Amino acid sequence: MKKQIKIIELTEAISAVIKDLYKERGTAVLDENNQYFNEIGKNLGLERYTSTDHNVTCSKLFAICDFFEISMSEFFIKVEEKNKLLKFDKKRQGSLVLKAYEDAEKNKRKS
């Protein structure tokens, strides 16, 4: 299986938004996980997404948004506010994606 590319600007912004959502609720990550588990019966593993080590899947992001009572569109507006480069601009089209593929190729050669 081919390794996923990681657009670090996106990963950092998503992590920052999730951290902000925790702060707005005034609870700790572990408390959030426990509360969600009690309500839904599933552990979100939210602590993973407060760092930039993991790419979040669409399904996981939907569950996170559902838990924090925010729509995905609202979530991504916050993400774009965290890093303005993530907002579409015809002049920059493809640049972050290309950079992510180049970084993945460099890392592959290092291994």
PDB file of C-alpha atoms in Angstrom:
ATOM      1  CA  MET A   1       0.000   0.000   0.000  1.00  0.00           C
ATOM      2  CA  LYS A   2       1.338   3.393  -0.976  1.00  0.00           C
ATOM      3  CA  LYS A   3       1.918   5.803   1.882  1.00  0.00           C
ATOM      4  CA  GLN A   4      -0.433   8.770   2.092  1.00  0.00           C
ATOM      5  CA  ILE A   5       0.947  12.184   1.344  1.00  0.00           C
ATOM      6  CA  LYS A   6       0.799  14.705   4.137  1.00  0.00           C
ATOM      7  CA  ILE A   7       0.130  18.353   3.461  1.00  0.00           C
ATOM      8  CA  ILE A   8       1.732  19.684   6.614  1.00  0.00           C
ATOM      9  CA  GLU A   9       0.013  23.067   6.385  1.00  0.00           C
ATOM     10  CA  LEU A  10      -3.358  21.279   6.396  1.00  0.00           C
ATOM     11  CA  THR A  11      -2.404  18.846   9.160  1.00  0.00           C
ATOM     12  CA  GLU A  12      -1.146  21.688  11.375  1.00  0.00           C
ATOM     13  CA  ALA A  13      -4.292  23.750  10.820  1.00  0.00           C
ATOM     14  CA  ILE A  14      -6.603  20.794  11.528  1.00  0.00           C
ATOM     15  CA  SER A  15      -4.695  20.016  14.740  1.00  0.00           C
ATOM     16  CA  ALA A  16      -4.918  23.651  15.816  1.00  0.00           C
ATOM     17  CA  VAL A  17      -8.678  23.782  15.209  1.00  0.00           C
ATOM     18  CA  ILE A  18      -9.236  20.589  17.197  1.00  0.00           C
ATOM     19  CA  LYS A  19      -7.180  22.045  20.065  1.00  0.00           C
ATOM     20  CA  ASP A  20      -9.265  25.229  19.889  1.00  0.00           C
ATOM     21  CA  LEU A  21     -12.480  23.206  20.057  1.00  0.00           C
ATOM     22  CA  TYR A  22     -11.197  21.520  23.229  1.00  0.00           C
ATOM     23  CA  LYS A  23     -10.368  24.877  24.764  1.00  0.00           C
ATOM     24  CA  GLU A  24     -13.799  26.275  23.873  1.00  0.00           C
ATOM     25  CA  ARG A  25     -15.421  23.368  25.708  1.00  0.00           C
ATOM     26  CA  GLY A  26     -13.036  23.753  28.621  1.00  0.00           C
ATOM     27  CA  THR A  27     -12.320  20.042  28.949  1.00  0.00           C
ATOM     28  CA  ALA A  28      -9.279  17.828  28.625  1.00  0.00           C
ATOM     29  CA  VAL A  29      -8.688  15.491  25.694  1.00  0.00           C
ATOM     30  CA  LEU A  30      -9.061  12.376  27.828  1.00  0.00           C
ATOM     31  CA  ASP A  31     -12.346  13.666  29.241  1.00  0.00           C
ATOM     32  CA  GLU A  32     -13.626  14.256  25.697  1.00  0.00           C
ATOM     33  CA  ASN A  33     -12.703  10.724  24.637  1.00  0.00           C
ATOM     34  CA  ASN A  34     -14.353   9.220  27.706  1.00  0.00           C
ATOM     35  CA  GLN A  35     -17.490  11.304  27.249  1.00  0.00           C
ATOM     36  CA  TYR A  36     -17.806  10.331  23.579  1.00  0.00           C
ATOM     37  CA  PHE A  37     -17.216   6.681  24.428  1.00  0.00           C
ATOM     38  CA  ASN A  38     -19.987   6.840  27.035  1.00  0.00           C
ATOM     39  CA  GLU A  39     -22.391   8.483  24.556  1.00  0.00           C
ATOM     40  CA  ILE A  40     -21.596   6.542  21.366  1.00  0.00           C
ATOM     41  CA  GLY A  41     -19.690   3.467  22.502  1.00  0.00           C
ATOM     42  CA  LYS A  42     -16.632   4.291  20.373  1.00  0.00           C
ATOM     43  CA  ASN A  43     -13.329   5.919  21.245  1.00  0.00           C
ATOM     44  CA  LEU A  44     -12.398   8.685  18.824  1.00  0.00           C
ATOM     45  CA  GLY A  45      -8.712   8.655  19.735  1.00  0.00           C
ATOM     46  CA  LEU A  46      -8.902  12.428  19.671  1.00  0.00           C
ATOM     47  CA  GLU A  47      -5.501  12.920  21.278  1.00  0.00           C
ATOM     48  CA  ARG A  48      -3.869  11.646  18.068  1.00  0.00           C
ATOM     49  CA  TYR A  49      -5.259  14.547  16.091  1.00  0.00           C
ATOM     50  CA  THR A  50      -3.953  17.253  18.406  1.00  0.00           C
ATOM     51  CA  SER A  51      -0.506  16.510  16.986  1.00  0.00           C
ATOM     52  CA  THR A  52       0.576  16.667  13.363  1.00  0.00           C
ATOM     53  CA  ASP A  53       1.705  13.034  13.283  1.00  0.00           C
ATOM     54  CA  HIS A  54      -1.568  11.698  11.865  1.00  0.00           C
ATOM     55  CA  ASN A  55      -3.722  12.401   8.836  1.00  0.00           C
ATOM     56  CA  VAL A  56      -7.384  12.465   9.811  1.00  0.00           C
ATOM     57  CA  THR A  57      -9.810  10.549   7.602  1.00  0.00           C
ATOM     58  CA  CYS A  58     -13.049  12.116   6.424  1.00  0.00           C
ATOM     59  CA  SER A  59     -15.054   9.664   8.521  1.00  0.00           C
ATOM     60  CA  LYS A  60     -13.027  10.424  11.647  1.00  0.00           C
ATOM     61  CA  LEU A  61     -13.326  14.149  10.990  1.00  0.00           C
ATOM     62  CA  PHE A  62     -17.085  13.790  10.620  1.00  0.00           C
ATOM     63  CA  ALA A  63     -17.224  12.022  14.007  1.00  0.00           C
ATOM     64  CA  ILE A  64     -15.047  14.718  15.598  1.00  0.00           C
ATOM     65  CA  CYS A  65     -17.271  17.471  14.173  1.00  0.00           C
ATOM     66  CA  ASP A  66     -20.372  15.594  15.298  1.00  0.00           C
ATOM     67  CA  PHE A  67     -19.000  15.324  18.809  1.00  0.00           C
ATOM     68  CA  PHE A  68     -18.045  19.008  18.960  1.00  0.00           C
ATOM     69  CA  GLU A  69     -21.440  19.943  17.469  1.00  0.00           C
ATOM     70  CA  ILE A  70     -19.969  21.735  14.474  1.00  0.00           C
ATOM     71  CA  SER A  71     -20.576  21.113  10.776  1.00  0.00           C
ATOM     72  CA  MET A  72     -17.719  20.043   8.571  1.00  0.00           C
ATOM     73  CA  SER A  73     -18.104  23.223   6.545  1.00  0.00           C
ATOM     74  CA  GLU A  74     -17.745  25.304   9.725  1.00  0.00           C
ATOM     75  CA  PHE A  75     -14.731  23.222  10.688  1.00  0.00           C
ATOM     76  CA  PHE A  76     -13.011  23.854   7.356  1.00  0.00           C
ATOM     77  CA  ILE A  77     -13.741  27.571   7.520  1.00  0.00           C
ATOM     78  CA  LYS A  78     -11.814  27.546  10.805  1.00  0.00           C
ATOM     79  CA  VAL A  79      -9.035  25.532   9.147  1.00  0.00           C
ATOM     80  CA  GLU A  80      -8.723  28.114   6.359  1.00  0.00           C
ATOM     81  CA  GLU A  81      -8.630  30.875   8.967  1.00  0.00           C
ATOM     82  CA  LYS A  82      -5.702  29.116  10.685  1.00  0.00           C
ATOM     83  CA  ASN A  83      -3.664  29.033   7.479  1.00  0.00           C
ATOM     84  CA  LYS A  84      -4.646  31.361   4.646  1.00  0.00           C
ATOM     85  CA  LEU A  85      -2.614  29.273   2.167  1.00  0.00           C
ATOM     86  CA  LEU A  86      -5.314  26.598   2.416  1.00  0.00           C
ATOM     87  CA  LYS A  87      -7.947  28.879   0.908  1.00  0.00           C
ATOM     88  CA  PHE A  88      -8.092  28.264  -2.842  1.00  0.00           C
ATOM     89  CA  ASP A  89      -6.168  30.726  -4.980  1.00  0.00           C
ATOM     90  CA  LYS A  90      -5.788  30.111  -8.714  1.00  0.00           C
ATOM     91  CA  LYS A  91      -2.207  31.487  -8.612  1.00  0.00           C
ATOM     92  CA  ARG A  92      -1.153  28.866  -6.040  1.00  0.00           C
ATOM     93  CA  GLN A  93      -3.220  25.982  -7.430  1.00  0.00           C
ATOM     94  CA  GLY A  94      -1.483  22.669  -6.838  1.00  0.00           C
ATOM     95  CA  SER A  95       1.550  24.106  -5.044  1.00  0.00           C
ATOM     96  CA  LEU A  96       0.860  22.568  -1.628  1.00  0.00           C
ATOM     97  CA  VAL A  97      -0.026  19.211  -3.186  1.00  0.00           C
ATOM     98  CA  LEU A  98       3.121  19.209  -5.319  1.00  0.00           C
ATOM     99  CA  LYS A  99       5.231  20.118  -2.280  1.00  0.00           C
ATOM    100  CA  ALA A 100       3.672  17.253  -0.295  1.00  0.00           C
ATOM    101  CA  TYR A 101       4.499  14.741  -3.037  1.00  0.00           C
ATOM    102  CA  GLU A 102       8.053  16.075  -3.309  1.00  0.00           C
ATOM    103  CA  ASP A 103       8.500  15.821   0.473  1.00  0.00           C
ATOM    104  CA  ALA A 104       7.137  12.248   0.425  1.00  0.00           C
ATOM    105  CA  GLU A 105       9.606  11.321  -2.330  1.00  0.00           C
ATOM    106  CA  LYS A 106      12.522  12.855  -0.373  1.00  0.00           C
ATOM    107  CA  ASN A 107      11.513  10.944   2.742  1.00  0.00           C
ATOM    108  CA  LYS A 108      11.206   7.738   0.709  1.00  0.00           C
ATOM    109  CA  ARG A 109      14.762   8.142  -0.576  1.00  0.00           C
ATOM    110  CA  LYS A 110      16.049   8.702   2.978  1.00  0.00           C
ATOM    111  CA  SER A 111      14.577   5.408   4.184  1.00  0.00           C
TER     112      SER A 111
END
